[in-house]
Coordinates of C-alpha atoms and ligand atoms in Angstrom, one line a residue:
Chain I
X10 CA -2.4 233.3 -63.4
X11 CA -1.8 235.9 -60.3
X12 CA 1.1 235.5 -58.2
X13 CA 1.0 237.7 -55.2
X14 CA -1.8 238.9 -54.1
X15 CA -2.5 241.1 -51.3
X16 CA -2.1 240.6 -47.1
X17 CA -3.7 240.5 -45.0
X18 CA -3.4 243.6 -43.2
X19 CA -5.1 245.4 -46.8
X20 CA -7.9 242.7 -46.5
X21 CA -9.6 243.2 -43.4
X22 CA -8.7 247.5 -43.7
X23 CA -11.0 246.8 -47.2
X24 CA -13.2 244.8 -45.1
X25 CA -13.7 247.3 -42.1
X26 CA -13.3 250.7 -45.0
X27 CA -11.3 251.8 -43.2
X28 CA -8.4 252.1 -45.9
X29 CA -7.7 255.4 -48.0
X30 CA -9.4 256.1 -51.5
X31 CA -6.2 255.6 -53.5
X32 CA -5.7 251.9 -51.6
X33 CA -9.0 250.8 -51.9
X34 CA -10.2 252.5 -55.0
X35 CA -6.5 250.0 -55.8
X36 CA -7.7 247.0 -53.7
X37 CA -10.9 246.9 -55.7
X38 CA -9.8 246.6 -59.1
X39 CA -7.3 243.6 -57.9
X40 CA -9.9 242.2 -56.8
X41 CA -12.1 243.1 -60.4
X42 CA -9.2 240.0 -61.4
X43 CA -8.8 237.6 -58.7
X44 CA -11.1 235.5 -57.3
X45 CA -8.8 234.7 -54.9
X46 CA -8.9 237.8 -52.6
X47 CA -12.5 237.7 -53.4
X48 CA -13.1 234.7 -51.3
X49 CA -10.9 236.3 -49.0
X50 CA -13.0 239.2 -48.1
X51 CA -15.7 237.5 -48.2
X52 CA -14.7 236.5 -45.4
X53 CA -12.9 239.1 -43.8
X54 CA -16.1 240.8 -44.0
X55 CA -17.9 238.0 -42.3
X56 CA -15.4 238.2 -39.9
X57 CA -16.8 242.2 -39.7
X58 CA -20.5 240.2 -39.3
X59 CA -19.5 238.2 -36.5
X60 CA -18.3 241.1 -34.5
X61 CA -21.2 243.1 -35.7
X62 CA -23.1 240.4 -33.1
X63 CA -21.5 241.1 -30.7
X64 CA -21.7 244.2 -30.2
X65 CA -23.1 245.2 -27.0
X66 CA -26.2 246.5 -27.0
X67 CA -27.8 250.7 -26.5
X68 CA -30.6 251.6 -26.0
X69 CA -31.9 253.8 -29.4
X70 CA -34.3 256.7 -28.6
X71 CA -37.9 255.8 -28.3
X72 CA -39.8 256.1 -31.4
X73 CA -37.4 254.8 -34.0
X74 CA -39.0 252.6 -35.3
X75 CA -42.2 254.3 -36.5
X76 CA -40.1 257.3 -37.7
X77 CA -38.8 254.2 -40.2
X78 CA -42.1 253.2 -41.1
X79 CA -42.9 256.8 -41.9
X80 CA -39.7 257.3 -44.0
X81 CA -40.3 253.7 -45.6
X82 CA -44.1 253.4 -46.1
X83 CA -44.5 256.0 -49.2
X84 CA -41.0 254.1 -51.0
X85 CA -41.0 252.1 -53.4
X86 CA -38.6 249.1 -53.8
X87 CA -35.7 249.9 -55.9
X88 CA -35.7 248.1 -58.8
X89 CA -37.3 245.1 -57.8
X90 CA -38.3 243.8 -61.5
X91 CA -34.7 244.3 -62.5
X92 CA -32.8 241.3 -62.5
X93 CA -29.0 242.8 -62.1
X94 CA -28.1 243.3 -58.5
X95 CA -27.4 246.6 -57.4
X96 CA -28.6 249.6 -58.8
X97 CA -29.9 252.7 -55.1
X98 CA -28.6 255.8 -57.4
X99 CA -28.2 256.9 -61.0
X100 CA -24.5 257.4 -60.5
X101 CA -24.1 253.5 -60.5
X102 CA -25.9 252.5 -63.2
X103 CA -23.5 254.7 -64.6
X104 CA -20.6 252.8 -63.8
X105 CA -22.5 249.6 -64.8
X106 CA -23.1 251.2 -67.4
X107 CA -19.1 252.3 -68.1
X108 CA -18.3 248.7 -66.8
X109 CA -19.7 247.1 -69.8
X110 CA -17.1 249.1 -72.4
X111 CA -13.9 248.6 -70.3
X112 CA -12.4 246.1 -72.5
X113 CA -10.6 243.6 -71.2
X114 CA -7.2 245.0 -69.6
X115 CA -8.9 248.3 -67.1
X116 CA -11.1 247.4 -63.6
X117 CA -14.1 248.7 -64.4
X118 CA -13.6 251.4 -61.4
X119 CA -10.2 252.0 -63.3
X120 CA -13.0 253.7 -66.2
X121 CA -15.4 255.0 -64.7
X122 CA -12.9 257.1 -63.0
X123 CA -10.7 258.2 -65.6
X124 CA -13.4 258.7 -68.6
X125 CA -11.6 256.0 -70.5
X126 CA -9.3 253.6 -71.3
X127 CA -5.9 253.1 -71.7
X128 CA -5.8 254.6 -75.4
X129 CA -6.9 257.9 -74.9
X130 CA -4.5 258.5 -71.7
X131 CA -2.4 261.8 -71.9
X132 CA 0.6 260.2 -70.6
X133 CA 3.5 263.0 -69.6
X134 CA 7.4 262.1 -69.8
X135 CA 8.7 262.6 -66.2
X136 CA 11.8 260.2 -66.6
X137 CA 13.5 258.6 -69.4
X138 CA 11.3 255.4 -70.4
X139 CA 8.7 256.4 -67.6
X140 CA 5.4 258.0 -67.8
X141 CA 2.9 258.9 -65.3
X142 CA -0.5 260.4 -65.6
X143 CA -2.2 261.1 -61.6
X144 CA -5.5 260.6 -61.0
X145 CA -7.9 263.1 -59.5
X146 CA -8.7 260.7 -56.8
X147 CA -7.9 262.8 -53.5
X148 CA -7.3 260.7 -51.1
X149 CA -6.4 260.8 -47.5
X150 CA -3.7 263.9 -46.9
X151 CA 0.0 262.7 -48.5
X152 CA -1.6 259.7 -50.9
X153 CA -1.0 259.9 -54.8
X154 CA -3.0 257.7 -57.2
X155 CA -1.0 257.4 -60.2
X156 CA -0.9 255.4 -63.5
X157 CA 2.5 254.7 -64.7
X158 CA 4.1 253.6 -67.5
X159 CA 7.2 251.9 -67.7
X160 CA 9.5 251.2 -71.8
X161 CA 10.8 248.1 -72.4
X162 CA 14.8 248.9 -71.2
X163 CA 14.9 251.5 -69.1
X164 CA 15.3 250.7 -65.6
X165 CA 14.1 253.0 -63.8
X166 CA 15.9 255.2 -60.9
X167 CA 16.6 253.2 -57.7
X168 CA 14.6 254.4 -55.0
X169 CA 13.2 253.9 -51.5
X170 CA 10.0 254.9 -49.7
X171 CA 8.7 256.6 -46.3
X172 CA 5.6 255.8 -46.3
X173 CA 4.3 253.1 -48.1
X174 CA 4.3 252.1 -51.8
X175 CA 1.6 249.2 -53.7
X176 CA 1.4 248.7 -56.8
X177 CA -1.2 247.0 -58.9
X178 CA 0.2 245.3 -62.7
X179 CA -2.8 246.6 -65.2
X180 CA -0.6 245.8 -68.3
X181 CA 2.8 243.8 -68.8
X182 CA 5.0 242.8 -66.6
X183 CA 8.6 244.8 -64.4
X184 CA 10.5 242.8 -62.5
X185 CA 13.1 244.3 -59.2
X186 CA 14.7 242.8 -56.8
X187 CA 12.0 241.0 -55.2
X188 CA 10.9 239.6 -58.2
X189 CA 8.6 238.8 -61.0
X190 CA 5.5 240.9 -61.7
X191 CA 2.4 240.2 -64.3
X192 CA -1.3 241.2 -64.7
X193 CA -2.8 240.8 -61.5
X194 CA 0.1 241.1 -59.5
X195 CA -0.2 242.8 -56.8
X196 CA 3.4 244.4 -54.3
X197 CA 3.5 245.6 -51.0
X198 CA 6.4 248.3 -50.1
X199 CA 6.8 250.4 -47.1
X200 CA 8.9 251.4 -45.6
X201 CA 12.4 249.1 -46.0
X202 CA 12.3 248.3 -49.6
X203 CA 14.5 250.1 -51.8
X204 CA 14.2 248.6 -55.1
X205 CA 14.5 249.5 -59.1
X206 CA 11.8 248.4 -61.3
X207 CA 12.2 247.4 -65.0
X208 CA 9.4 246.6 -67.6
X209 CA 11.0 243.2 -68.2
X210 CA 9.4 243.0 -72.2
X211 CA 8.9 243.7 -75.5
X212 CA 5.8 244.7 -74.6
X213 CA 4.8 247.8 -71.7
X214 CA 4.0 247.8 -68.1
X215 CA 0.8 249.8 -67.2
X216 CA 0.8 249.9 -64.3
X217 CA -2.1 252.0 -60.9
X218 CA 0.4 252.6 -58.0
X219 CA -0.5 254.8 -55.0
X220 CA 2.3 255.8 -53.0
X221 CA 0.8 257.8 -49.0
X222 CA 4.3 259.7 -49.2
X223 CA 7.1 261.5 -51.2
X224 CA 9.3 258.7 -53.0
X225 CA 12.6 259.7 -52.7
X226 CA 14.9 258.9 -55.9
X227 CA 18.6 257.9 -55.0
X228 CA 21.0 257.5 -57.5
X229 CA 19.9 258.6 -60.8
X230 CA 20.1 262.6 -61.5
X231 CA 18.4 262.6 -57.4
X232 CA 18.2 266.7 -57.7
X233 CA 17.3 267.4 -61.1
X234 CA 15.0 264.3 -61.5
X235 CA 12.4 264.2 -59.0
X236 CA 11.2 267.9 -59.5
X237 CA 10.2 266.8 -62.8
X238 CA 9.1 263.7 -61.8
X239 CA 6.7 265.4 -58.8
X240 CA 6.2 262.5 -56.8
Chain J
X18 CA -26.9 217.4 -42.3
X19 CA -24.7 219.5 -40.5
X20 CA -24.3 219.4 -36.4
X21 CA -27.1 222.0 -35.2
X22 CA -26.1 222.3 -31.8
X23 CA -23.2 224.7 -33.1
X24 CA -25.9 226.5 -33.6
X25 CA -25.6 228.9 -30.1
X26 CA -29.2 230.9 -29.3
X27 CA -28.9 234.5 -28.9
X28 CA -31.1 235.7 -26.4
X29 CA -32.7 238.3 -27.0
X30 CA -36.0 239.9 -24.7
X31 CA -36.7 235.9 -24.2
X32 CA -37.3 235.5 -27.4
X33 CA -34.1 232.8 -29.4
X34 CA -32.7 234.7 -32.4
X35 CA -30.0 232.0 -34.5
X36 CA -27.9 233.0 -37.1
X37 CA -30.5 230.7 -38.7
X38 CA -33.5 232.4 -37.9
X39 CA -32.0 236.1 -39.0
X40 CA -31.5 234.8 -42.1
X41 CA -34.2 234.1 -43.2
X42 CA -36.3 237.1 -41.0
X43 CA -34.1 238.7 -43.4
X44 CA -35.4 236.6 -46.5
X45 CA -39.0 236.9 -46.4
X46 CA -38.3 240.5 -45.6
X47 CA -37.3 241.2 -49.5
X48 CA -40.2 238.2 -50.2
X49 CA -43.0 239.3 -49.0
X50 CA -42.2 243.3 -47.9
X51 CA -42.9 241.9 -43.9
X52 CA -43.0 244.7 -41.8
X53 CA -42.9 242.0 -38.5
X54 CA -40.1 241.0 -39.7
X55 CA -38.3 244.5 -40.4
X56 CA -39.2 246.0 -37.0
X57 CA -37.7 241.5 -35.5
X58 CA -34.2 242.7 -37.3
X59 CA -34.8 246.0 -35.9
X60 CA -35.1 244.6 -32.3
X61 CA -31.4 242.7 -32.6
X62 CA -29.4 244.8 -35.0
X63 CA -30.5 248.1 -34.5
X64 CA -28.7 248.7 -30.6
X65 CA -26.2 247.4 -32.0
X66 CA -25.0 249.8 -34.6
X67 CA -25.7 252.3 -32.6
X68 CA -22.4 250.6 -30.6
X69 CA -20.9 250.8 -34.1
X70 CA -21.3 254.3 -34.9
X71 CA -20.7 255.9 -32.0
X72 CA -17.3 254.1 -31.9
X73 CA -16.5 256.8 -34.9
X74 CA -16.5 259.3 -32.3
X75 CA -19.5 260.3 -33.1
X76 CA -23.1 262.4 -31.3
X77 CA -25.9 260.1 -30.1
X78 CA -28.2 262.2 -33.1
X79 CA -25.6 260.9 -35.7
X80 CA -25.9 257.8 -34.3
X81 CA -29.0 257.0 -34.9
X82 CA -29.6 258.5 -37.9
X83 CA -27.3 256.4 -39.4
X84 CA -29.5 253.3 -37.9
X85 CA -32.1 254.6 -39.2
X86 CA -30.4 255.8 -43.0
X87 CA -29.1 251.7 -42.7
X88 CA -32.4 250.4 -42.5
X89 CA -34.2 252.9 -44.7
X90 CA -31.9 250.7 -47.7
X91 CA -31.8 247.1 -46.1
X92 CA -35.5 247.3 -47.1
X93 CA -34.6 248.5 -50.3
X94 CA -32.1 246.2 -50.4
X95 CA -33.9 243.9 -48.8
X96 CA -34.8 241.4 -52.0
X97 CA -31.8 241.2 -53.3
X98 CA -30.0 239.4 -49.5
X99 CA -28.9 236.3 -50.2
X100 CA -28.0 233.6 -47.5
X101 CA -25.8 231.5 -49.2
X102 CA -23.6 234.1 -49.9
X103 CA -23.9 235.7 -47.2
X104 CA -25.0 235.8 -43.5
X105 CA -27.8 238.4 -42.5
X106 CA -25.7 240.6 -40.1
X107 CA -22.5 240.6 -42.9
X108 CA -25.0 241.2 -45.0
X109 CA -26.1 244.4 -42.9
X110 CA -22.2 245.1 -41.6
X111 CA -21.7 245.8 -46.1
X112 CA -24.7 248.4 -45.4
X113 CA -23.3 250.4 -41.9
X114 CA -19.8 250.4 -43.2
X115 CA -20.8 251.9 -46.9
X116 CA -23.4 254.2 -44.6
X117 CA -20.8 255.4 -41.8
X118 CA -18.2 255.7 -45.7
X119 CA -20.6 257.5 -47.2
X120 CA -21.6 260.0 -44.0
X121 CA -17.0 260.5 -41.8
X122 CA -15.0 259.2 -46.4
X123 CA -16.9 260.8 -48.9
X124 CA -14.0 260.7 -51.1
X125 CA -13.3 257.0 -50.4
X126 CA -17.7 256.2 -51.2
X127 CA -17.7 255.9 -55.1
X128 CA -15.0 252.8 -54.4
X129 CA -17.8 251.3 -52.0
X130 CA -20.9 252.0 -53.8
X131 CA -21.7 248.8 -55.8
X132 CA -20.5 246.8 -53.4
X133 CA -23.3 243.9 -53.8
X134 CA -21.1 243.3 -57.3
X135 CA -18.4 241.9 -55.7
X136 CA -21.1 238.5 -53.9
X137 CA -23.2 237.9 -57.0
X138 CA -19.1 237.8 -58.7
X139 CA -18.3 234.8 -56.2
X140 CA -20.9 232.8 -56.8
X141 CA -20.4 232.2 -60.0
X142 CA -17.0 231.2 -59.3
X143 CA -17.6 229.0 -55.9
X144 CA -21.6 228.4 -57.2
X145 CA -24.1 227.0 -54.4
X146 CA -22.9 226.5 -50.7
X147 CA -26.2 225.8 -48.6
X148 CA -27.8 228.2 -46.1
X149 CA -26.7 225.7 -43.3
X150 CA -23.2 226.1 -43.7
X151 CA -23.9 229.5 -43.9
X152 CA -25.4 229.6 -40.4
X153 CA -23.0 227.3 -39.6
X154 CA -20.4 229.8 -41.2
X155 CA -21.3 232.5 -38.6
X156 CA -21.2 230.6 -35.8
X157 CA -18.0 229.2 -36.2
X158 CA -16.2 232.4 -36.2
X159 CA -18.3 234.4 -33.0
X160 CA -15.9 230.1 -31.8
X161 CA -13.1 231.1 -33.5
X162 CA -12.8 235.4 -32.8
X163 CA -13.6 234.0 -28.6
X164 CA -10.4 231.7 -29.4
X165 CA -7.7 234.5 -30.8
X166 CA -5.2 235.5 -28.0
X167 CA -6.7 238.7 -26.5
X168 CA -3.9 240.9 -28.6
X169 CA -5.0 239.5 -31.5
X170 CA -8.1 240.2 -30.7
X171 CA -8.5 243.8 -29.4
X172 CA -7.1 244.8 -33.1
X173 CA -9.1 243.3 -34.7
X174 CA -11.4 244.8 -32.9
X175 CA -9.9 248.1 -33.2
X176 CA -9.2 248.3 -37.1
X177 CA -13.2 246.6 -38.1
X178 CA -14.6 249.5 -34.9
X179 CA -13.0 252.5 -34.5
X180 CA -12.0 253.6 -38.7
X181 CA -9.1 254.0 -37.8
X182 CA -5.5 253.1 -39.9
X183 CA -3.3 250.5 -39.0
X184 CA -0.4 253.2 -38.5
X185 CA -3.2 255.0 -36.2
X186 CA -3.9 251.3 -34.4
X187 CA 0.0 251.4 -34.1
X188 CA 0.0 254.8 -31.9
X189 CA -2.9 254.4 -30.2
X190 CA -1.0 251.0 -28.4
X191 CA 2.2 252.4 -28.4
X192 CA 3.1 249.4 -30.5
X193 CA 5.7 249.4 -33.5
X194 CA 3.2 249.6 -36.8
X195 CA 4.1 245.5 -37.8
X196 CA 3.6 243.7 -34.6
X197 CA 0.3 245.3 -35.6
X198 CA 0.4 244.6 -39.1
X199 CA 1.6 240.8 -37.6
X200 CA -1.0 240.1 -34.9
X201 CA -3.3 241.6 -37.5
X202 CA -2.7 238.5 -40.2
X203 CA -2.3 235.7 -37.4
X204 CA -5.8 236.8 -36.5
X205 CA -7.3 236.2 -39.9
X206 CA -4.8 233.3 -40.6
X207 CA -6.3 231.3 -37.7
X208 CA -10.2 232.0 -38.5
X209 CA -9.2 231.5 -42.3
X210 CA -7.4 228.1 -40.9
X211 CA -11.5 227.4 -39.7
X212 CA -13.7 228.6 -42.3
X213 CA -11.7 225.6 -44.0
X214 CA -12.2 223.5 -42.2
X215 CA -15.4 223.2 -42.4
X216 CA -15.3 223.1 -45.9
X217 CA -13.1 219.7 -45.5
Ligands
ZN5 ZN1 -5.6 237.9 -55.4

């Protein structure tokens, strides 16, 4: 049961295609698990379609449709016989192949980016009870996409944000001043949030986290800790 | 049967193309590879897509190329279109959006590559929604957008067409980011309320 969903702004921005790569990826991973937000996405895309229909018509260059016909004339319809919804290229075939073996915990897109499941992640210790793995996703300037693993019994150093931090719980759960977050839950933290997450069960908590500016740790080992964490 | 009077026609070159008609054209294109249907869809959507692509600040030449790419995709994928899931304009919007991402923001095209997947997943959750409903829905959303305050409609349009982040919208309008976000939230809430009323 997912209790914390994506904000309207995130859904709208995803539908518009205007989120940076890391955030778009995180949103898609949540949509994979959440029919509620998926319905909201469909609504948002319907808004996009309705707006498209109302855009002013602009004159086209001559012969556009004839050029188009010339292009498609030799072109086969892709995978018409296939029952599978969408194959527009080789890469998608790979995505689909990967998604069938991603296991119950890892969203298909994340599995595709990682190339493997949780068990094979090369974690780096960045502080007491905190491990991270930086994902090779190139987003906007300053955007960082990482997996964080919080071990039970350790308190993450209190930190605040200059930009935004968005988190999706993939495994286990954590809680902080703002509430409890379980598998599938989203936490969106803005400039003004100041928090201290803690894994609150026996299990490790694994999260996908996207930040758009460096985090600022408050109390614990501020000078020593930050360069190690590299965040 | 729902009230068909809700369907407001679109007047174009003496022809009235309602949402329903556009959906049917796209279905027929997928089923029969009907080139006449393809032409009518092109004549309806290509001039609008030109506005769409020019809004990203690109030039005419690139906009025309992207229109061609979008219609090549429409041709290749139209057999996957299902009017019970989305209006033709929504389906074409997502293809055009993905073309734009591919061209200008290729670093994130991997996220949007397999979008059809969602439409299929949703139907498993929701089961059948009849075509008439989808046709009406599109018109209803247009009416609802018309009822938004000018401020709300402005941020919604900017976010869909100018390919800029909410932070950039805030800068452009000289507003605090929080104000942009709350306008978007209110607008979306309003639109979704109208959609929900239709379900009852
Ligand atoms: Zn959700």
